[in-house]
Amino acid sequence: MSKTILTTSEVQFANADFLPEVVKMLKEGHTVTLRLRGYSMRPFLENDRDKALLRKPTTVKVGDPVLAEIAPHHYVLHRIDRIEGDNVTLRGDGNLAVEHCKKEDIVGSVIGFYRKGRTQIDRTDGRKWKLYSFFWMRLLPIRRYLLGVYRRLWIPIFGPI
């Protein structure tokens, strides 16, 4: 009697090499799950912990989290802060500064997030995400202070949200 042991491993690539392939898959109509890198979507999405499920964008609106190319081969996953004609302003939930792109530079729309290793998706069209988005976007004037408390006090004591 023989046993077969299956193992899985994760392979990491530089974003500049990997994301153009993701964009190609999205344009072909596939959905793609990406592990999040960076801290720009804090406090509710964490670096190397959470994942985003993306699809080809159809329509986008203010508040939507999207994958956008803001410079050649430089992609960000941020929320749409403002749309003025063809110009789009993006801001990460954990960022105070904004970034800009054109509508055609939005290459992926987020369907939902897999947080904290869960297999159940938190959909962006669900009540939980909409409620979080409603409040977080309106807290912009005091976000700097909330993020500072989160980073300096909350995480060392309780860990990431």
GROMACS .gro file of N, CA and C in nm:
model
  483
    1MET      N    1   0.085  -0.116   0.000
    1MET     CA    2   0.000   0.000   0.000
    1MET      C    3   0.091   0.123   0.000
    2SER      N    4   0.070   0.208  -0.097
    2SER     CA    5   0.153   0.329  -0.104
    2SER      C    6   0.068   0.451  -0.069
    3LYS      N    7   0.135   0.551  -0.014
    3LYS     CA    8   0.068   0.675   0.022
    3LYS      C    9   0.117   0.786  -0.069
    4THR      N   10   0.025   0.869  -0.107
    4THR     CA   11   0.060   0.986  -0.185
    4THR      C   12   0.046   1.108  -0.095
    5ILE      N   13   0.150   1.185  -0.088
    5ILE     CA   14   0.147   1.305  -0.006
    5ILE      C   15   0.152   1.425  -0.100
    6LEU      N   16   0.052   1.510  -0.089
    6LEU     CA   17   0.047   1.631  -0.169
    6LEU      C   18   0.087   1.749  -0.084
    7THR      N   19   0.169   1.832  -0.139
    7THR     CA   20   0.206   1.954  -0.069
    7THR      C   21   0.177   2.073  -0.160
    8THR      N   22   0.150   2.182  -0.098
    8THR     CA   23   0.131   2.304  -0.174
    8THR      C   24   0.235   2.404  -0.130
    9SER      N   25   0.271   2.488  -0.222
    9SER     CA   26   0.366   2.593  -0.187
    9SER      C   27   0.325   2.720  -0.259
   10GLU      N   28   0.371   2.828  -0.204
   10GLU     CA   29   0.344   2.958  -0.263
   10GLU      C   30   0.470   3.008  -0.328
   11VAL      N   31   0.454   3.064  -0.445
   11VAL     CA   32   0.566   3.122  -0.516
   11VAL      C   33   0.545   3.272  -0.520
   12GLN      N   34   0.650   3.348  -0.490
   12GLN     CA   35   0.638   3.492  -0.492
   12GLN      C   36   0.714   3.549  -0.612
   13PHE      N   37   0.651   3.649  -0.673
   13PHE     CA   38   0.710   3.718  -0.787
   13PHE      C   39   0.708   3.868  -0.759
   14ALA      N   40   0.796   3.940  -0.823
   14ALA     CA   41   0.790   4.086  -0.815
   14ALA      C   42   0.663   4.132  -0.886
   15ASN      N   43   0.596   4.233  -0.829
   15ASN     CA   44   0.473   4.283  -0.888
   15ASN      C   45   0.489   4.321  -1.034
   16ALA      N   46   0.602   4.382  -1.070
   16ALA     CA   47   0.624   4.426  -1.208
   16ALA      C   48   0.624   4.309  -1.305
   17ASP      N   49   0.663   4.191  -1.259
   17ASP     CA   50   0.664   4.071  -1.344
   17ASP      C   51   0.529   4.000  -1.342
   18PHE      N   52   0.467   3.997  -1.228
   18PHE     CA   53   0.347   3.917  -1.207
   18PHE      C   54   0.218   3.987  -1.249
   19LEU      N   55   0.203   4.113  -1.213
   19LEU     CA   56   0.075   4.181  -1.236
   19LEU      C   57   0.037   4.198  -1.382
   20PRO      N   58   0.131   4.216  -1.476
   20PRO     CA   59   0.087   4.218  -1.616
   20PRO      C   60   0.020   4.087  -1.659
   21GLU      N   61   0.062   3.976  -1.603
   21GLU     CA   62  -0.004   3.848  -1.633
   21GLU      C   63  -0.143   3.842  -1.570
   22VAL      N   64  -0.156   3.899  -1.451
   22VAL     CA   65  -0.288   3.907  -1.386
   22VAL      C   66  -0.382   3.992  -1.471
   23VAL      N   67  -0.332   4.105  -1.519
   23VAL     CA   68  -0.412   4.195  -1.603
   23VAL      C   69  -0.458   4.121  -1.728
   24LYS      N   70  -0.369   4.045  -1.788
   24LYS     CA   71  -0.403   3.967  -1.908
   24LYS      C   72  -0.517   3.868  -1.877
   25MET      N   73  -0.507   3.801  -1.764
   25MET     CA   74  -0.612   3.706  -1.724
   25MET      C   75  -0.745   3.776  -1.700
   26LEU      N   76  -0.740   3.893  -1.634
   26LEU     CA   77  -0.863   3.968  -1.609
   26LEU      C   78  -0.928   4.012  -1.739
   27LYS      N   79  -0.847   4.059  -1.834
   27LYS     CA   80  -0.900   4.101  -1.964
   27LYS      C   81  -0.965   3.986  -2.039
   28GLU      N   82  -0.916   3.865  -2.015
   28GLU     CA   83  -0.973   3.746  -2.079
   28GLU      C   84  -1.101   3.700  -2.009
   29GLY      N   85  -1.139   3.767  -1.899
   29GLY     CA   86  -1.263   3.733  -1.830
   29GLY      C   87  -1.248   3.641  -1.711
   30HIS      N   88  -1.126   3.608  -1.673
   30HIS     CA   89  -1.104   3.522  -1.557
   30HIS      C   90  -1.114   3.604  -1.428
   31THR      N   91  -1.144   3.538  -1.319
   31THR     CA   92  -1.130   3.601  -1.188
   31THR      C   93  -0.993   3.560  -1.134
   32VAL      N   94  -0.935   3.647  -1.052
   32VAL     CA   95  -0.802   3.624  -0.999
   32VAL      C   96  -0.803   3.658  -0.850
   33THR      N   97  -0.739   3.573  -0.772
   33THR     CA   98  -0.723   3.600  -0.629
   33THR      C   99  -0.578   3.639  -0.605
   34LEU      N  100  -0.560   3.755  -0.541
   34LEU     CA  101  -0.426   3.806  -0.512
   34LEU      C  102  -0.406   3.821  -0.361
   35ARG      N  103  -0.292   3.776  -0.315
   35ARG     CA  104  -0.254   3.805  -0.176
   35ARG      C  105  -0.211   3.951  -0.170
   36LEU      N  106  -0.261   4.022  -0.070
   36LEU     CA  107  -0.233   4.165  -0.060
   36LEU      C  108  -0.093   4.189  -0.007
   37ARG      N  109  -0.026   4.288  -0.066
   37ARG     CA  110   0.107   4.330  -0.025
   37ARG      C  111   0.102   4.478   0.009
   38GLY      N  112   0.159   4.515   0.121
   38GLY     CA  113   0.163   4.654   0.160
   38GLY      C  114   0.060   4.685   0.268
   39TYR      N  115   0.066   4.809   0.314
   39TYR     CA  116  -0.016   4.851   0.427
   39TYR      C  117  -0.115   4.962   0.390
   40SER      N  118  -0.133   4.986   0.262
   40SER     CA  119  -0.215   5.100   0.219
   40SER      C  120  -0.364   5.080   0.242
   41MET      N  121  -0.409   4.961   0.271
   41MET     CA  122  -0.552   4.938   0.292
   41MET      C  123  -0.584   4.908   0.439
   42ARG      N  124  -0.492   4.942   0.528
   42ARG     CA  125  -0.519   4.928   0.670
   42ARG      C  126  -0.630   5.023   0.712
   43PRO      N  127  -0.703   4.994   0.813
   43PRO     CA  128  -0.676   4.897   0.917
   43PRO      C  129  -0.742   4.760   0.897
   44PHE      N  130  -0.829   4.745   0.799
   44PHE     CA  131  -0.904   4.620   0.788
   44PHE      C  132  -0.845   4.517   0.693
   45LEU      N  133  -0.750   4.557   0.612
   45LEU     CA  134  -0.681   4.463   0.523
   45LEU      C  135  -0.533   4.468   0.554
   46GLU      N  136  -0.472   4.352   0.573
   46GLU     CA  137  -0.334   4.346   0.619
   46GLU      C  138  -0.240   4.284   0.516
   47ASN      N  139  -0.119   4.334   0.516
   47ASN     CA  140  -0.010   4.285   0.433
   47ASN      C  141   0.012   4.136   0.456
   48ASP      N  142   0.020   4.060   0.347
   48ASP     CA  143   0.057   3.919   0.348
   48ASP      C  144  -0.039   3.830   0.429
   49ARG      N  145  -0.154   3.883   0.464
   49ARG     CA  146  -0.254   3.804   0.537
   49ARG      C  147  -0.380   3.786   0.454
   50ASP      N  148  -0.428   3.895   0.398
   50ASP     CA  149  -0.557   3.894   0.330
   50ASP      C  150  -0.542   3.880   0.179
   51LYS      N  151  -0.651   3.840   0.115
   51LYS     CA  152  -0.652   3.823  -0.030
   51LYS      C  153  -0.770   3.896  -0.089
   52ALA      N  154  -0.754   3.940  -0.214
   52ALA     CA  155  -0.861   4.007  -0.288
   52ALA      C  156  -0.899   3.921  -0.407
   53LEU      N  157  -1.029   3.908  -0.432
   53LEU     CA  158  -1.081   3.840  -0.549
   53LEU      C  159  -1.121   3.947  -0.650
   54LEU      N  160  -1.057   3.944  -0.767
   54LEU     CA  161  -1.078   4.048  -0.869
   54LEU      C  162  -1.142   3.991  -0.994
   55ARG      N  163  -1.208   4.081  -1.067
   55ARG     CA  164  -1.264   4.048  -1.198
   55ARG      C  165  -1.239   4.167  -1.290
   56LYS      N  166  -1.268   4.146  -1.416
   56LYS     CA  167  -1.257   4.254  -1.516
   56LYS      C  168  -1.358   4.362  -1.478
   57PRO      N  169  -1.314   4.488  -1.476
   57PRO     CA  170  -1.408   4.595  -1.439
   57PRO      C  171  -1.513   4.619  -1.547
   58THR      N  172  -1.635   4.643  -1.503
   58THR     CA  173  -1.740   4.681  -1.598
   58THR      C  174  -1.772   4.828  -1.573
   59THR      N  175  -1.840   4.855  -1.465
   59THR     CA  176  -1.863   4.994  -1.425
   59THR      C  177  -1.796   5.013  -1.290
   60VAL      N  178  -1.744   5.132  -1.268
   60VAL     CA  179  -1.682   5.163  -1.140
   60VAL      C  180  -1.745   5.290  -1.085
   61LYS      N  181  -1.745   5.299  -0.951
   61LYS     CA  182  -1.802   5.418  -0.887
   61LYS      C  183  -1.718   5.454  -0.765
   62VAL      N  184  -1.740   5.573  -0.715
   62VAL     CA  185  -1.670   5.619  -0.596
   62VAL      C  186  -1.694   5.519  -0.482
   63GLY      N  187  -1.587   5.484  -0.414
   63GLY     CA  188  -1.595   5.389  -0.304
   63GLY      C  189  -1.552   5.248  -0.341
   64ASP      N  190  -1.549   5.216  -0.470
   64ASP     CA  191  -1.511   5.082  -0.513
   64ASP      C  192  -1.362   5.059  -0.494
   65PRO      N  193  -1.322   4.942  -0.442
   65PRO     CA  194  -1.180   4.907  -0.442
   65PRO      C  195  -1.144   4.848  -0.578
   66VAL      N  196  -1.035   4.897  -0.635
   66VAL     CA  197  -0.995   4.855  -0.770
   66VAL      C  198  -0.844   4.834  -0.777
   67LEU      N  199  -0.802   4.758  -0.876
   67LEU     CA  200  -0.661   4.744  -0.911
   67LEU      C  201  -0.638   4.836  -1.030
   68ALA      N  202  -0.544   4.930  -1.015
   68ALA     CA  203  -0.521   5.028  -1.121
   68ALA      C  204  -0.371   5.044  -1.145
   69GLU      N  205  -0.338   5.072  -1.270
   69GLU     CA  206  -0.200   5.101  -1.309
   69GLU      C  207  -0.183   5.252  -1.305
   70ILE      N  208  -0.109   5.301  -1.205
   70ILE     CA  209  -0.095   5.446  -1.188
   70ILE      C  210   0.028   5.502  -1.258
   71ALA      N  211   0.117   5.415  -1.300
   71ALA     CA  212   0.236   5.448  -1.379
   71ALA      C  213   0.273   5.320  -1.452
   72PRO      N  214   0.351   5.327  -1.558
   72PRO     CA  215   0.386   5.204  -1.628
   72PRO      C  216   0.443   5.097  -1.534
   73HIS      N  217   0.376   4.983  -1.529
   73HIS     CA  218   0.414   4.867  -1.448
   73HIS      C  219   0.411   4.895  -1.298
   74HIS      N  220   0.333   4.993  -1.255
   74HIS     CA  221   0.316   5.024  -1.113
   74HIS      C  222   0.166   5.020  -1.081
   75TYR      N  223   0.126   4.916  -1.009
   75TYR     CA  224  -0.015   4.892  -0.979
   75TYR      C  225  -0.043   4.915  -0.831
   76VAL      N  226  -0.164   4.961  -0.802
   76VAL     CA  227  -0.210   4.973  -0.664
   76VAL      C  228  -0.352   4.917  -0.653
   77LEU      N  229  -0.382   4.864  -0.537
   77LEU     CA  230  -0.517   4.823  -0.507
   77LEU      C  231  -0.567   4.922  -0.403
   78HIS      N  232  -0.647   5.017  -0.448
   78HIS     CA  233  -0.699   5.124  -0.363
   78HIS      C  234  -0.845   5.148  -0.393
   79ARG      N  235  -0.904   5.231  -0.312
   79ARG     CA  236  -1.044   5.266  -0.326
   79ARG      C  237  -1.056   5.391  -0.416
   80ILE      N  238  -1.161   5.397  -0.497
   80ILE     CA  239  -1.185   5.516  -0.578
   80ILE      C  240  -1.237   5.627  -0.486
   81ASP      N  241  -1.165   5.737  -0.486
   81ASP     CA  242  -1.197   5.852  -0.402
   81ASP      C  243  -1.283   5.954  -0.477
   82ARG      N  244  -1.254   5.968  -0.607
   82ARG     CA  245  -1.326   6.067  -0.688
   82ARG      C  246  -1.314   6.030  -0.835
   83ILE      N  247  -1.420   6.060  -0.911
   83ILE     CA  248  -1.420   6.043  -1.056
   83ILE      C  249  -1.466   6.174  -1.118
   84GLU      N  250  -1.382   6.228  -1.205
   84GLU     CA  251  -1.415   6.352  -1.276
   84GLU      C  252  -1.389   6.328  -1.424
   85GLY      N  253  -1.496   6.298  -1.496
   85GLY     CA  254  -1.480   6.264  -1.638
   85GLY      C  255  -1.404   6.133  -1.650
   86ASP      N  256  -1.290   6.136  -1.718
   86ASP     CA  257  -1.206   6.018  -1.737
   86ASP      C  258  -1.098   6.007  -1.630
   87ASN      N  259  -1.087   6.108  -1.544
   87ASN     CA  260  -0.983   6.111  -1.441
   87ASN      C  261  -1.035   6.050  -1.311
   88VAL      N  262  -0.953   5.962  -1.254
   88VAL     CA  263  -0.990   5.891  -1.132
   88VAL      C  264  -0.886   5.921  -1.024
   89THR      N  265  -0.934   5.953  -0.905
   89THR     CA  266  -0.846   5.972  -0.789
   89THR      C  267  -0.864   5.851  -0.698
   90LEU      N  268  -0.752   5.793  -0.660
   90LEU     CA  269  -0.751   5.675  -0.575
   90LEU      C  270  -0.689   5.707  -0.440
   91ARG      N  271  -0.733   5.637  -0.337
   91ARG     CA  272  -0.672   5.653  -0.205
   91ARG      C  273  -0.682   5.520  -0.132
   92GLY      N  274  -0.571   5.472  -0.082
   92GLY     CA  275  -0.574   5.354   0.003
   92GLY      C  276  -0.638   5.389   0.136
   93ASP      N  277  -0.708   5.297   0.196
   93ASP     CA  278  -0.775   5.324   0.324
   93ASP      C  279  -0.675   5.365   0.432
   94GLY      N  280  -0.553   5.318   0.422
   94GLY     CA  281  -0.450   5.352   0.518
   94GLY      C  282  -0.361   5.466   0.474
   95ASN      N  283  -0.396   5.532   0.365
   95ASN     CA  284  -0.315   5.641   0.311
   95ASN      C  285  -0.385   5.775   0.328
   96LEU      N  286  -0.305   5.878   0.342
   96LEU     CA  287  -0.359   6.013   0.344
   96LEU      C  288  -0.346   6.076   0.206
   97ALA      N  289  -0.240   6.039   0.134
   97ALA     CA  290  -0.216   6.092   0.000
   97ALA      C  291  -0.302   6.018  -0.103
   98VAL      N  292  -0.321   6.081  -0.218
   98VAL     CA  293  -0.398   6.022  -0.327
   98VAL      C  294  -0.307   5.991  -0.445
   99GLU      N  295  -0.359   5.908  -0.534
   99GLU     CA  296  -0.292   5.877  -0.659
   99GLU      C  297  -0.395   5.892  -0.770
  100HIS      N  298  -0.346   5.909  -0.892
  100HIS     CA  299  -0.435   5.937  -1.004
  100HIS      C  300  -0.413   5.840  -1.118
  101CYS      N  301  -0.520   5.816  -1.191
  101CYS     CA  302  -0.513   5.737  -1.313
  101CYS      C  303  -0.631   5.776  -1.401
  102LYS      N  304  -0.638   5.717  -1.517
  102LYS     CA  305  -0.751   5.732  -1.607
  102LYS      C  306  -0.843   5.610  -1.588
  103LYS      N  307  -0.967   5.623  -1.629
  103LYS     CA  308  -1.060   5.511  -1.617
  103LYS      C  309  -1.007   5.386  -1.686
  104GLU      N  310  -0.943   5.405  -1.803
  104GLU     CA  311  -0.894   5.288  -1.876
  104GLU      C  312  -0.776   5.220  -1.806
  105ASP      N  313  -0.717   5.286  -1.705
  105ASP     CA  314  -0.607   5.227  -1.629
  105ASP      C  315  -0.656   5.139  -1.515
  106ILE      N  316  -0.786   5.137  -1.493
  106ILE     CA  317  -0.844   5.047  -1.392
  106ILE      C  318  -0.855   4.910  -1.457
  107VAL      N  319  -0.777   4.815  -1.405
  107VAL     CA  320  -0.766   4.685  -1.470
  107VAL      C  321  -0.841   4.575  -1.397
  108GLY      N  322  -0.884   4.602  -1.273
  108GLY     CA  323  -0.957   4.501  -1.198
  108GLY      C  324  -1.050   4.563  -1.096
  109SER      N  325  -1.166   4.502  -1.078
  109SER     CA  326  -1.261   4.541  -0.974
  109SER      C  327  -1.260   4.433  -0.868
  110VAL      N  328  -1.262   4.472  -0.742
  110VAL     CA  329  -1.262   4.375  -0.633
  110VAL      C  330  -1.404   4.326  -0.607
  111ILE      N  331  -1.422   4.195  -0.612
  111ILE     CA  332  -1.550   4.132  -0.579
  111ILE      C  333  -1.563   4.120  -0.428
  112GLY      N  334  -1.451   4.088  -0.364
  112GLY     CA  335  -1.452   4.070  -0.219
  112GLY      C  336  -1.315   4.038  -0.167
  113PHE      N  337  -1.307   4.022  -0.036
  113PHE     CA  338  -1.180   3.996   0.031
  113PHE      C  339  -1.190   3.871   0.118
  114TYR      N  340  -1.083   3.794   0.119
  114TYR     CA  341  -1.068   3.683   0.212
  114TYR      C  342  -0.977   3.734   0.323
  115ARG      N  343  -1.034   3.751   0.443
  115ARG     CA  344  -0.959   3.809   0.555
  115ARG      C  345  -0.925   3.704   0.658
  116LYS      N  346  -0.809   3.722   0.721
  116LYS     CA  347  -0.766   3.642   0.835
  116LYS      C  348  -0.766   3.492   0.806
  117GLY      N  349  -0.731   3.453   0.684
  117GLY     CA  350  -0.723   3.312   0.649
  117GLY      C  351  -0.856   3.243   0.630
  118ARG      N  352  -0.964   3.317   0.630
  118ARG     CA  353  -1.096   3.256   0.614
  118ARG      C  354  -1.118   3.211   0.470
  119THR      N  355  -1.205   3.114   0.453
  119THR     CA  356  -1.242   3.069   0.319
  119THR      C  357  -1.372   3.135   0.273
  120GLN      N  358  -1.443   3.199   0.364
  120GLN     CA  359  -1.566   3.272   0.332
  120GLN      C  360  -1.527   3.415   0.291
  121ILE      N  361  -1.579   3.459   0.178
  121ILE     CA  362  -1.544   3.591   0.125
  121ILE      C  363  -1.629   3.700   0.189
  122ASP      N  364  -1.566   3.814   0.216
  122ASP     CA  365  -1.640   3.934   0.255
  122ASP      C  366  -1.663   4.012   0.126
  123ARG      N  367  -1.783   4.003   0.072
  123ARG     CA  368  -1.813   4.064  -0.058
  123ARG      C  369  -1.821   4.216  -0.047
  124THR      N  370  -1.774   4.284  -0.150
  124THR     CA  371  -1.779   4.430  -0.150
  124THR      C  372  -1.921   4.483  -0.170
  125ASP      N  373  -2.012   4.398  -0.215
  125ASP     CA  374  -2.152   4.441  -0.228
  125ASP      C  375  -2.235   4.395  -0.108
  126GLY      N  376  -2.167   4.342  -0.006
  126GLY     CA  377  -2.236   4.295   0.113
  126GLY      C  378  -2.251   4.406   0.218
  127ARG      N  379  -2.338   4.381   0.313
  127ARG     CA  380  -2.369   4.479   0.417
  127ARG      C  381  -2.246   4.518   0.498
  128LYS      N  382  -2.163   4.421   0.534
  128LYS     CA  383  -2.045   4.447   0.617
  128LYS      C  384  -1.950   4.546   0.549
  129TRP      N  385  -1.917   4.519   0.421
  129TRP     CA  386  -1.825   4.607   0.349
  129TRP      C  387  -1.886   4.745   0.327
  130LYS      N  388  -2.014   4.749   0.292
  130LYS     CA  389  -2.080   4.878   0.268
  130LYS      C  390  -2.084   4.964   0.393
  131LEU      N  391  -2.110   4.902   0.507
  131LEU     CA  392  -2.113   4.975   0.634
  131LEU      C  393  -1.974   5.028   0.669
  132TYR      N  394  -1.875   4.940   0.659
  132TYR     CA  395  -1.736   4.981   0.684
  132TYR      C  396  -1.698   5.096   0.591
  133SER      N  397  -1.728   5.083   0.464
  133SER     CA  398  -1.693   5.186   0.365
  133SER      C  399  -1.762   5.318   0.394
  134PHE      N  400  -1.889   5.311   0.428
  134PHE     CA  401  -1.965   5.433   0.457
  134PHE      C  402  -1.897   5.514   0.567
  135PHE      N  403  -1.864   5.448   0.676
  135PHE     CA  404  -1.804   5.520   0.789
  135PHE      C  405  -1.658   5.559   0.762
  136TRP      N  406  -1.579   5.467   0.708
  136TRP     CA  407  -1.436   5.495   0.690
  136TRP      C  408  -1.412   5.610   0.593
  137MET      N  409  -1.489   5.617   0.487
  137MET     CA  410  -1.471   5.725   0.390
  137MET      C  411  -1.507   5.861   0.451
  138ARG      N  412  -1.599   5.863   0.544
  138ARG     CA  413  -1.639   5.990   0.607
  138ARG      C  414  -1.546   6.032   0.721
  139LEU      N  415  -1.458   5.943   0.763
  139LEU     CA  416  -1.363   5.972   0.870
  139LEU      C  417  -1.232   6.031   0.818
  140LEU      N  418  -1.228   6.064   0.690
  140LEU     CA  419  -1.103   6.112   0.630
  140LEU      C  420  -1.036   6.224   0.709
  141PRO      N  421  -1.109   6.323   0.758
  141PRO     CA  422  -1.038   6.430   0.830
  141PRO      C  423  -0.963   6.383   0.955
  142ILE      N  424  -1.011   6.276   1.019
  142ILE     CA  425  -0.942   6.231   1.140
  142ILE      C  426  -0.871   6.096   1.121
  143ARG      N  427  -0.867   6.046   0.998
  143ARG     CA  428  -0.803   5.918   0.971
  143ARG      C  429  -0.658   5.912   1.016
  144ARG      N  430  -0.585   6.023   0.997
  144ARG     CA  431  -0.444   6.028   1.036
  144ARG      C  432  -0.428   5.987   1.183
  145TYR      N  433  -0.514   6.038   1.268
  145TYR     CA  434  -0.505   6.010   1.411
  145TYR      C  435  -0.550   5.867   1.443
  146LEU      N  436  -0.657   5.824   1.379
  146LEU     CA  437  -0.704   5.687   1.400
  146LEU      C  438  -0.599   5.585   1.357
  147LEU      N  439  -0.536   5.609   1.243
  147LEU     CA  440  -0.433   5.516   1.194
  147LEU      C  441  -0.310   5.519   1.284
  148GLY      N  442  -0.275   5.636   1.337
  148GLY     CA  443  -0.162   5.646   1.428
  148GLY      C  444  -0.186   5.566   1.556
  149VAL      N  445  -0.306   5.580   1.612
  149VAL     CA  446  -0.341   5.503   1.733
  149VAL      C  447  -0.341   5.354   1.701
  150TYR      N  448  -0.397   5.319   1.587
  150TYR     CA  449  -0.402   5.179   1.546
  150TYR      C  450  -0.261   5.120   1.535
  151ARG      N  451  -0.172   5.192   1.468
  151ARG     CA  452  -0.036   5.144   1.443
  151ARG      C  453   0.048   5.141   1.571
  152ARG      N  454   0.038   5.245   1.651
  152ARG     CA  455   0.127   5.258   1.768
  152ARG      C  456   0.075   5.190   1.895
  153LEU      N  457  -0.056   5.181   1.909
  153LEU     CA  458  -0.113   5.124   2.031
  153LEU      C  459  -0.187   4.993   2.008
  154TRP      N  460  -0.283   4.995   1.915
  154TRP     CA  461  -0.370   4.879   1.896
  154TRP      C  462  -0.291   4.754   1.854
  155ILE      N  463  -0.212   4.766   1.747
  155ILE     CA  464  -0.139   4.649   1.696
  155ILE      C  465  -0.045   4.590   1.800
  156PRO      N  466   0.038   4.671   1.869
  156PRO     CA  467   0.127   4.610   1.969
  156PRO      C  468   0.053   4.539   2.083
  157ILE      N  469  -0.065   4.588   2.117
  157ILE     CA  470  -0.139   4.527   2.230
  157ILE      C  471  -0.230   4.414   2.183
  158PHE      N  472  -0.311   4.438   2.079
  158PHE     CA  473  -0.413   4.342   2.039
  158PHE      C  474  -0.385   4.269   1.907
  159GLY      N  475  -0.291   4.321   1.828
  159GLY     CA  476  -0.266   4.265   1.696
  159GLY      C  477  -0.355   4.329   1.592
  160PRO      N  478  -0.334   4.296   1.464
  160PRO     CA  479  -0.415   4.356   1.357
  160PRO      C  480  -0.563   4.320   1.369
  161ILE      N  481  -0.647   4.410   1.322
  161ILE     CA  482  -0.793   4.388   1.323
  161ILE      C  483  -0.827   4.275   1.227
   0.00000   0.00000   0.00000
